[in-house]
Amino acid sequence: MNTELSELEQVTQEVKELRTLNRELEAIIESSYDVIYITDKNGVTLKTNSAIERITGIPKEYYIGKSVDALMKRGILKSSVTQKVIEQKRSVSTVQYNYSGKETLITGNPVINDDGEIEKVVTNIRDLSELNELQTALKKANELNNSYKKEIERLKGVTKRDGDVVIASHQMKLIYEMAERIADVDATVLILGETGVGKDVLAKFIYSQSIRAKQGEFIKLNCGAIPPDLLESELFGYEAGAFTGANSNGKPGMLELADNGILFLDEVGELSLALQVKLLRTLQEKEIRRVGATKSKKVNVRIIAATNRNLKEMVHNGEFREDLYYRLNVIPIAIPPLKGRRDDILPLIQLFLQQTNHKYGKDKIIDVKLNDFFYRYNWPGNVRELSNLIERMVITTQGKELTIRDLPIEYKESNNSSLVFTELMTLKEAVEIAEEKVLSLAVNTCHTTYEIAEALGTSQPTIVRKLKKYRLKIKE
């Protein structure tokens, strides 16, 4: 009798210890800020903690006893890490958007029994959205610290010169290193490149680094912006009474005004053949003759020319003098288009945003997805287009944060077209672009999320989640 009582007491004590251990385990699981999700070997939910309610908005009791297959069919799960763990018999990690549209890091680990078989799967789900917000806040704080920002730029290899020049790409570093070397050489420079790549910025930089910056002016003349019949007098000047309507005192031309300095001839390919002859004579003899004058005048001016046209082809077609071409082409510098030096895009964005905020008294910021669009866009208008777009968005956007939703309609269309696929991207990014395009079309034609779900062959909870993710609303 006593033996039986002793065994009963021992069992009772073990039961108490087991209950205590279970309570402690329950408390540990419940206290975790991350979601802890436990299933059996068949993927049926055994236990989860209250953290899942914070991330998904669904009570934890809902999940108990349900298989991950059923949750996927309901659209609550996008894909099952549990299934992958069971199939691969190893730990699996993935990043995905959950039911409520939050970005989460999901890691599943198998529990192996003595026979080497999976007994349970323990999954940890971490909410990355708050971490991303903290990273954004940290980035903003760093940007406000000017000295720290300069250190970051130095470590990244970003070079700033003269306030308006930002170079991060290898190509532009080589170009500006050459510009420094030839700054005090009086040889003629021919800058080649598409419209808007920054040819005038490079010309100003050469001037700023030269001794001529202390001796004379930087004068710019756009040869394509002035009618041909007025361009000669603008370039060479004119004497009093040289033609009807002429100033009674005459007028110095750009070549005279740039004496001891630099004359930047933009769009030099637009010069007429007659003016090409006069310019060639100036380069050869270092002197000019005003319109209507009988005497020439010596000038000490360095010429920097620029064009977006193919001067060699123009020479071949008889549209540009070969001798002038070789006079201008002493030091040729070709600036690549912005799409060919994408490392410059993000630093340029920060420069233009800072300048525009200061100009208009704003404090706008740019979100990650918009920066990504800027990086992938092909910029047919190059740096000038990028600068103008940022200024336009800063002025016209009401909110503090600039997003893809704030892009002008022509850019939104390109964002949803095949244009963005001209550069390599991850499959996830490509799928998201396609999803957003299809959903954008659906919200314009369907009246409810149920109609969209039926039209797209998916569940209504999935549609709700996707619309929230891409910030889309059904039109009334």
Short mmCIF file of C-alpha atoms in Angstrom, two decimals, residues 46-352:
data_model
loop_
_atom_site.label_atom_id
_atom_site.label_comp_id
_atom_site.label_asym_id
_atom_site.label_seq_id
_atom_site.Cartn_x
_atom_site.Cartn_y
_atom_site.Cartn_z
CA LEU A 46 -0.33 23.40 -33.07
CA LYS A 47 0.59 26.69 -31.40
CA THR A 48 1.35 30.33 -32.10
CA ASN A 49 1.72 33.47 -29.99
CA SER A 50 -0.08 36.81 -29.83
CA ALA A 51 2.58 38.52 -31.99
CA ILE A 52 0.81 37.08 -35.02
CA GLU A 53 -2.19 39.30 -34.26
CA ARG A 54 0.02 42.41 -34.44
CA ILE A 55 1.46 41.44 -37.83
CA THR A 56 -1.61 39.95 -39.55
CA GLY A 57 -4.52 41.45 -37.63
CA ILE A 58 -6.06 37.98 -37.21
CA PRO A 59 -6.56 36.42 -33.70
CA LYS A 60 -4.10 33.66 -32.91
CA GLU A 61 -6.93 31.25 -32.09
CA TYR A 62 -7.97 31.32 -35.75
CA TYR A 63 -4.83 29.48 -36.80
CA ILE A 64 -4.97 26.60 -34.29
CA GLY A 65 -5.85 23.29 -35.97
CA LYS A 66 -5.69 24.74 -39.51
CA SER A 67 -3.23 23.43 -42.07
CA VAL A 68 -0.96 25.78 -43.97
CA ASP A 69 -2.54 24.47 -47.20
CA ALA A 70 -5.94 25.78 -46.09
CA LEU A 71 -4.42 29.13 -45.10
CA MET A 72 -2.82 29.45 -48.53
CA LYS A 73 -6.12 28.71 -50.27
CA ARG A 74 -7.78 31.44 -48.21
CA GLY A 75 -5.08 33.88 -49.36
CA ILE A 76 -3.81 34.43 -45.81
CA LEU A 77 -0.42 32.91 -46.68
CA LYS A 78 1.37 33.78 -49.91
CA SER A 79 3.58 30.70 -49.74
CA SER A 80 4.38 28.16 -47.05
CA VAL A 81 7.83 27.99 -45.49
CA THR A 82 6.54 25.02 -43.46
CA GLN A 83 5.96 22.99 -46.62
CA LYS A 84 9.45 23.82 -47.88
CA VAL A 85 11.00 22.72 -44.58
CA ILE A 86 9.08 19.41 -44.71
CA GLU A 87 10.05 18.84 -48.35
CA GLN A 88 13.71 19.85 -48.04
CA LYS A 89 14.22 18.61 -44.42
CA ARG A 90 16.30 21.64 -43.55
CA SER A 91 15.96 25.25 -42.36
CA VAL A 92 14.42 27.63 -44.91
CA SER A 93 14.29 31.45 -44.89
CA THR A 94 12.39 33.84 -47.16
CA VAL A 95 11.21 37.46 -47.30
CA GLN A 96 7.58 38.05 -48.32
CA TYR A 97 4.59 40.33 -47.85
CA ASN A 98 2.00 38.87 -45.48
CA TYR A 99 -1.80 39.05 -45.41
CA SER A 100 -1.87 42.69 -44.27
CA GLY A 101 0.78 43.84 -46.72
CA LYS A 102 3.70 43.99 -44.27
CA GLU A 103 7.16 42.87 -45.33
CA THR A 104 8.30 39.94 -43.17
CA LEU A 105 11.34 37.71 -42.75
CA ILE A 106 10.19 34.09 -42.27
CA THR A 107 12.53 31.34 -41.05
CA GLY A 108 11.34 27.73 -40.62
CA ASN A 109 13.32 25.11 -38.67
CA PRO A 110 12.58 21.36 -38.48
CA VAL A 111 12.35 19.46 -35.16
CA ILE A 112 13.87 16.01 -35.79
CA ASN A 113 13.02 12.95 -33.64
CA ASP A 114 15.34 10.07 -32.73
CA ASP A 115 14.49 8.26 -35.98
CA GLY A 116 15.66 11.22 -38.06
CA GLU A 117 12.13 12.15 -39.12
CA ILE A 118 10.54 15.60 -38.92
CA GLU A 119 8.22 15.75 -35.93
CA LYS A 120 7.37 19.46 -35.92
CA VAL A 121 8.25 22.67 -37.72
CA VAL A 122 8.97 25.84 -35.73
CA THR A 123 8.69 29.04 -37.76
CA ASN A 124 9.87 32.51 -36.72
CA ILE A 125 8.25 35.53 -38.42
CA ARG A 126 9.87 38.95 -38.04
CA ASP A 127 8.16 42.21 -39.09
CA LEU A 128 10.60 44.12 -41.31
CA SER A 129 8.38 47.17 -41.89
CA GLU A 130 9.31 48.76 -38.56
CA LEU A 131 12.97 48.02 -39.22
CA ASN A 132 12.67 49.69 -42.63
CA GLU A 133 11.07 52.75 -41.00
CA LEU A 134 13.93 52.94 -38.50
CA GLN A 135 16.43 52.72 -41.35
CA THR A 136 14.66 55.55 -43.18
CA ALA A 137 14.72 57.70 -40.04
CA LEU A 138 18.40 56.95 -39.57
CA LYS A 139 19.11 57.90 -43.16
CA LYS A 140 17.31 61.23 -42.72
CA ALA A 141 19.27 61.95 -39.54
CA ASN A 142 22.53 61.19 -41.32
CA GLU A 143 21.64 63.52 -44.17
CA LEU A 144 21.13 66.36 -41.70
CA ASN A 145 24.64 65.83 -40.37
CA ASN A 146 26.69 67.50 -43.08
CA SER A 147 30.09 66.43 -41.86
CA TYR A 148 29.01 62.80 -41.53
CA LYS A 149 27.44 62.95 -44.97
CA LYS A 150 30.73 64.14 -46.48
CA GLU A 151 32.51 61.24 -44.82
CA ILE A 152 30.00 58.77 -46.28
CA GLU A 153 30.46 60.31 -49.74
CA ARG A 154 34.23 60.03 -49.38
CA LEU A 155 33.97 56.35 -48.40
CA LYS A 156 31.66 55.68 -51.33
CA GLY A 157 34.04 57.37 -53.72
CA VAL A 158 31.64 60.22 -54.51
CA THR A 159 33.46 63.43 -55.45
CA LYS A 160 31.95 66.92 -55.27
CA ARG A 161 33.49 69.86 -56.97
CA ASP A 162 32.48 73.49 -57.33
CA GLY A 163 29.08 72.95 -55.67
CA ASP A 164 27.22 71.82 -58.81
CA VAL A 165 29.29 68.82 -59.87
CA VAL A 166 28.66 65.34 -58.48
CA ILE A 167 30.66 62.41 -59.80
CA ALA A 168 30.39 58.82 -58.62
CA SER A 169 30.85 56.79 -61.81
CA HIS A 170 34.28 55.72 -63.02
CA GLN A 171 33.69 57.31 -66.44
CA MET A 172 32.96 60.76 -65.02
CA LYS A 173 35.87 60.60 -62.60
CA LEU A 174 38.22 60.04 -65.55
CA ILE A 175 36.62 62.92 -67.48
CA TYR A 176 36.94 65.40 -64.62
CA GLU A 177 40.49 64.27 -63.83
CA MET A 178 41.35 65.06 -67.47
CA ALA A 179 39.54 68.40 -67.19
CA GLU A 180 41.77 69.33 -64.26
CA ARG A 181 44.89 68.40 -66.19
CA ILE A 182 44.04 70.48 -69.27
CA ALA A 183 42.51 73.45 -67.41
CA ASP A 184 45.55 75.69 -67.96
CA VAL A 185 46.35 74.44 -71.45
CA ASP A 186 45.11 76.89 -74.09
CA ALA A 187 44.28 74.17 -76.61
CA THR A 188 40.70 74.12 -77.93
CA VAL A 189 38.33 71.61 -76.29
CA LEU A 190 35.43 69.88 -78.08
CA ILE A 191 32.84 68.40 -75.68
CA LEU A 192 30.60 65.75 -77.25
CA GLY A 193 27.44 64.23 -75.84
CA GLU A 194 23.67 64.03 -75.95
CA THR A 195 21.49 66.97 -74.98
CA GLY A 196 21.38 67.44 -71.21
CA VAL A 197 24.42 65.35 -70.22
CA GLY A 198 26.16 68.34 -68.60
CA LYS A 199 28.44 69.72 -71.32
CA ASP A 200 28.07 73.27 -70.03
CA VAL A 201 28.80 72.11 -66.47
CA LEU A 202 32.07 70.55 -67.61
CA ALA A 203 33.00 73.71 -69.54
CA LYS A 204 32.39 75.86 -66.44
CA PHE A 205 34.46 73.45 -64.37
CA ILE A 206 37.42 73.75 -66.77
CA TYR A 207 37.12 77.54 -66.50
CA SER A 208 36.92 77.46 -62.69
CA GLN A 209 40.10 75.38 -62.46
CA SER A 210 42.08 77.56 -64.89
CA ILE A 211 44.13 80.71 -64.33
CA ARG A 212 41.78 82.43 -66.79
CA ALA A 213 39.11 82.46 -64.06
CA LYS A 214 41.17 85.24 -62.40
CA GLN A 215 41.88 87.11 -65.63
CA GLY A 216 38.70 87.04 -67.72
CA GLU A 217 35.07 85.99 -67.96
CA PHE A 218 33.29 82.76 -68.86
CA ILE A 219 30.99 83.66 -71.75
CA LYS A 220 28.45 81.20 -73.17
CA LEU A 221 26.91 81.48 -76.62
CA ASN A 222 24.29 79.00 -77.83
CA CYS A 223 24.82 78.89 -81.58
CA GLY A 224 21.48 77.17 -82.14
CA ALA A 225 19.39 79.67 -80.16
CA ILE A 226 20.20 82.79 -82.22
CA PRO A 227 18.96 83.40 -85.79
CA PRO A 228 21.81 82.97 -88.32
CA ASP A 229 21.55 86.59 -89.55
CA LEU A 230 22.15 87.89 -86.00
CA LEU A 231 24.70 85.31 -84.89
CA GLU A 232 27.66 86.98 -86.64
CA SER A 233 27.13 90.30 -84.83
CA GLU A 234 26.62 88.46 -81.51
CA LEU A 235 29.86 86.55 -81.97
CA PHE A 236 32.12 89.24 -83.49
CA GLY A 237 30.34 92.47 -82.52
CA TYR A 238 29.65 95.40 -84.85
CA GLU A 239 30.71 98.97 -85.48
CA ALA A 240 28.44 102.02 -85.20
CA GLY A 241 26.14 102.27 -88.23
CA ALA A 242 27.10 98.81 -89.47
CA PHE A 243 23.46 98.07 -90.32
CA THR A 244 19.98 99.50 -89.85
CA GLY A 245 19.04 99.51 -86.17
CA ALA A 246 22.63 99.10 -84.98
CA ASN A 247 23.66 100.73 -81.71
CA SER A 248 25.12 104.18 -82.37
CA ASN A 249 28.18 103.31 -80.27
CA GLY A 250 28.66 99.86 -81.74
CA LYS A 251 28.74 96.69 -79.65
CA PRO A 252 31.46 94.23 -78.63
CA GLY A 253 30.88 90.60 -79.54
CA MET A 254 31.16 87.54 -77.34
CA LEU A 255 34.74 86.95 -78.47
CA GLU A 256 35.74 90.39 -77.19
CA LEU A 257 33.84 89.99 -73.93
CA ALA A 258 35.67 86.71 -73.32
CA ASP A 259 39.11 88.29 -73.83
CA ASN A 260 41.58 86.65 -71.38
CA GLY A 261 38.80 84.25 -70.45
CA ILE A 262 36.88 81.40 -72.07
CA LEU A 263 34.16 81.45 -74.75
CA PHE A 264 31.88 78.41 -74.62
CA LEU A 265 30.26 77.79 -78.00
CA ASP A 266 27.35 75.44 -77.35
CA GLU A 267 25.74 73.67 -80.33
CA VAL A 268 28.69 74.67 -82.52
CA GLY A 269 27.37 72.39 -85.27
CA GLU A 270 24.64 74.97 -85.98
CA LEU A 271 27.13 77.57 -87.29
CA SER A 272 26.69 78.51 -90.95
CA LEU A 273 29.57 77.78 -93.33
CA ALA A 274 30.26 81.53 -93.64
CA LEU A 275 30.61 81.92 -89.87
CA GLN A 276 32.74 78.78 -89.72
CA VAL A 277 35.27 80.56 -91.98
CA LYS A 278 35.41 83.63 -89.72
CA LEU A 279 35.73 81.50 -86.58
CA LEU A 280 38.55 79.50 -88.16
CA ARG A 281 40.41 82.73 -88.95
CA THR A 282 40.01 83.84 -85.32
CA LEU A 283 41.43 80.56 -84.05
CA GLN A 284 44.38 80.76 -86.45
CA GLU A 285 45.27 84.44 -86.12
CA LYS A 286 44.01 85.20 -82.59
CA GLU A 287 42.16 88.27 -83.83
CA ILE A 288 38.64 89.35 -84.72
CA ARG A 289 37.01 91.94 -86.98
CA ARG A 290 33.68 93.45 -86.01
CA VAL A 291 30.85 93.62 -88.55
CA GLY A 292 31.36 96.87 -90.50
CA ALA A 293 34.94 97.37 -89.22
CA THR A 294 38.02 97.91 -91.41
CA LYS A 295 40.61 96.85 -88.84
CA SER A 296 41.11 93.68 -86.85
CA LYS A 297 41.64 93.44 -83.11
CA LYS A 298 43.78 90.97 -81.19
CA VAL A 299 42.00 88.81 -78.61
CA ASN A 300 43.33 86.28 -76.12
CA VAL A 301 40.43 83.87 -75.76
CA ARG A 302 40.25 80.12 -75.27
CA ILE A 303 37.46 78.31 -77.14
CA ILE A 304 35.52 75.41 -75.67
CA ALA A 305 32.97 74.06 -78.14
CA ALA A 306 30.19 71.54 -77.59
CA THR A 307 27.73 69.67 -79.77
CA ASN A 308 25.28 66.79 -79.69
CA ARG A 309 25.71 66.26 -83.43
CA ASN A 310 28.15 64.03 -85.31
CA LEU A 311 30.60 66.59 -86.71
CA LYS A 312 32.55 63.93 -88.61
CA GLU A 313 29.42 62.98 -90.50
CA MET A 314 28.65 66.67 -91.11
CA VAL A 315 32.16 67.09 -92.55
CA HIS A 316 31.53 64.12 -94.84
CA ASN A 317 28.22 65.68 -95.96
CA GLY A 318 29.80 69.07 -96.58
CA GLU A 319 27.87 70.75 -93.73
CA PHE A 320 30.91 71.48 -91.56
CA ARG A 321 34.39 72.60 -92.60
CA GLU A 322 37.01 69.91 -92.15
CA ASP A 323 39.77 72.40 -91.22
CA LEU A 324 37.59 73.96 -88.50
CA TYR A 325 36.66 70.50 -87.20
CA TYR A 326 40.31 69.63 -86.63
CA ARG A 327 40.94 73.04 -85.05
CA LEU A 328 38.14 72.43 -82.54
CA ASN A 329 38.88 68.75 -82.01
CA VAL A 330 42.32 69.24 -80.41
CA ILE A 331 41.13 67.86 -77.04
CA PRO A 332 37.89 65.90 -77.57
CA ILE A 333 35.92 64.87 -74.46
CA ALA A 334 32.87 62.62 -74.87
CA ILE A 335 30.39 62.62 -71.97
CA PRO A 336 28.33 59.40 -71.81
CA PRO A 337 24.54 59.61 -71.40
CA LEU A 338 23.12 59.26 -67.90
CA LYS A 339 21.85 55.73 -68.58
CA GLY A 340 25.46 54.74 -69.30
CA ARG A 341 26.72 55.98 -65.90
CA ARG A 342 24.02 54.97 -63.46
CA ASP A 343 26.34 55.32 -60.46
CA ASP A 344 25.90 59.10 -60.85
CA ILE A 345 22.09 59.00 -60.67
CA LEU A 346 21.51 58.68 -56.90
CA PRO A 347 24.17 61.28 -55.93
CA LEU A 348 22.70 63.66 -58.53
CA ILE A 349 19.22 63.10 -57.07
CA GLN A 350 20.46 64.10 -53.62
CA LEU A 351 22.16 67.20 -55.02
CA PHE A 352 19.10 68.35 -57.01
#
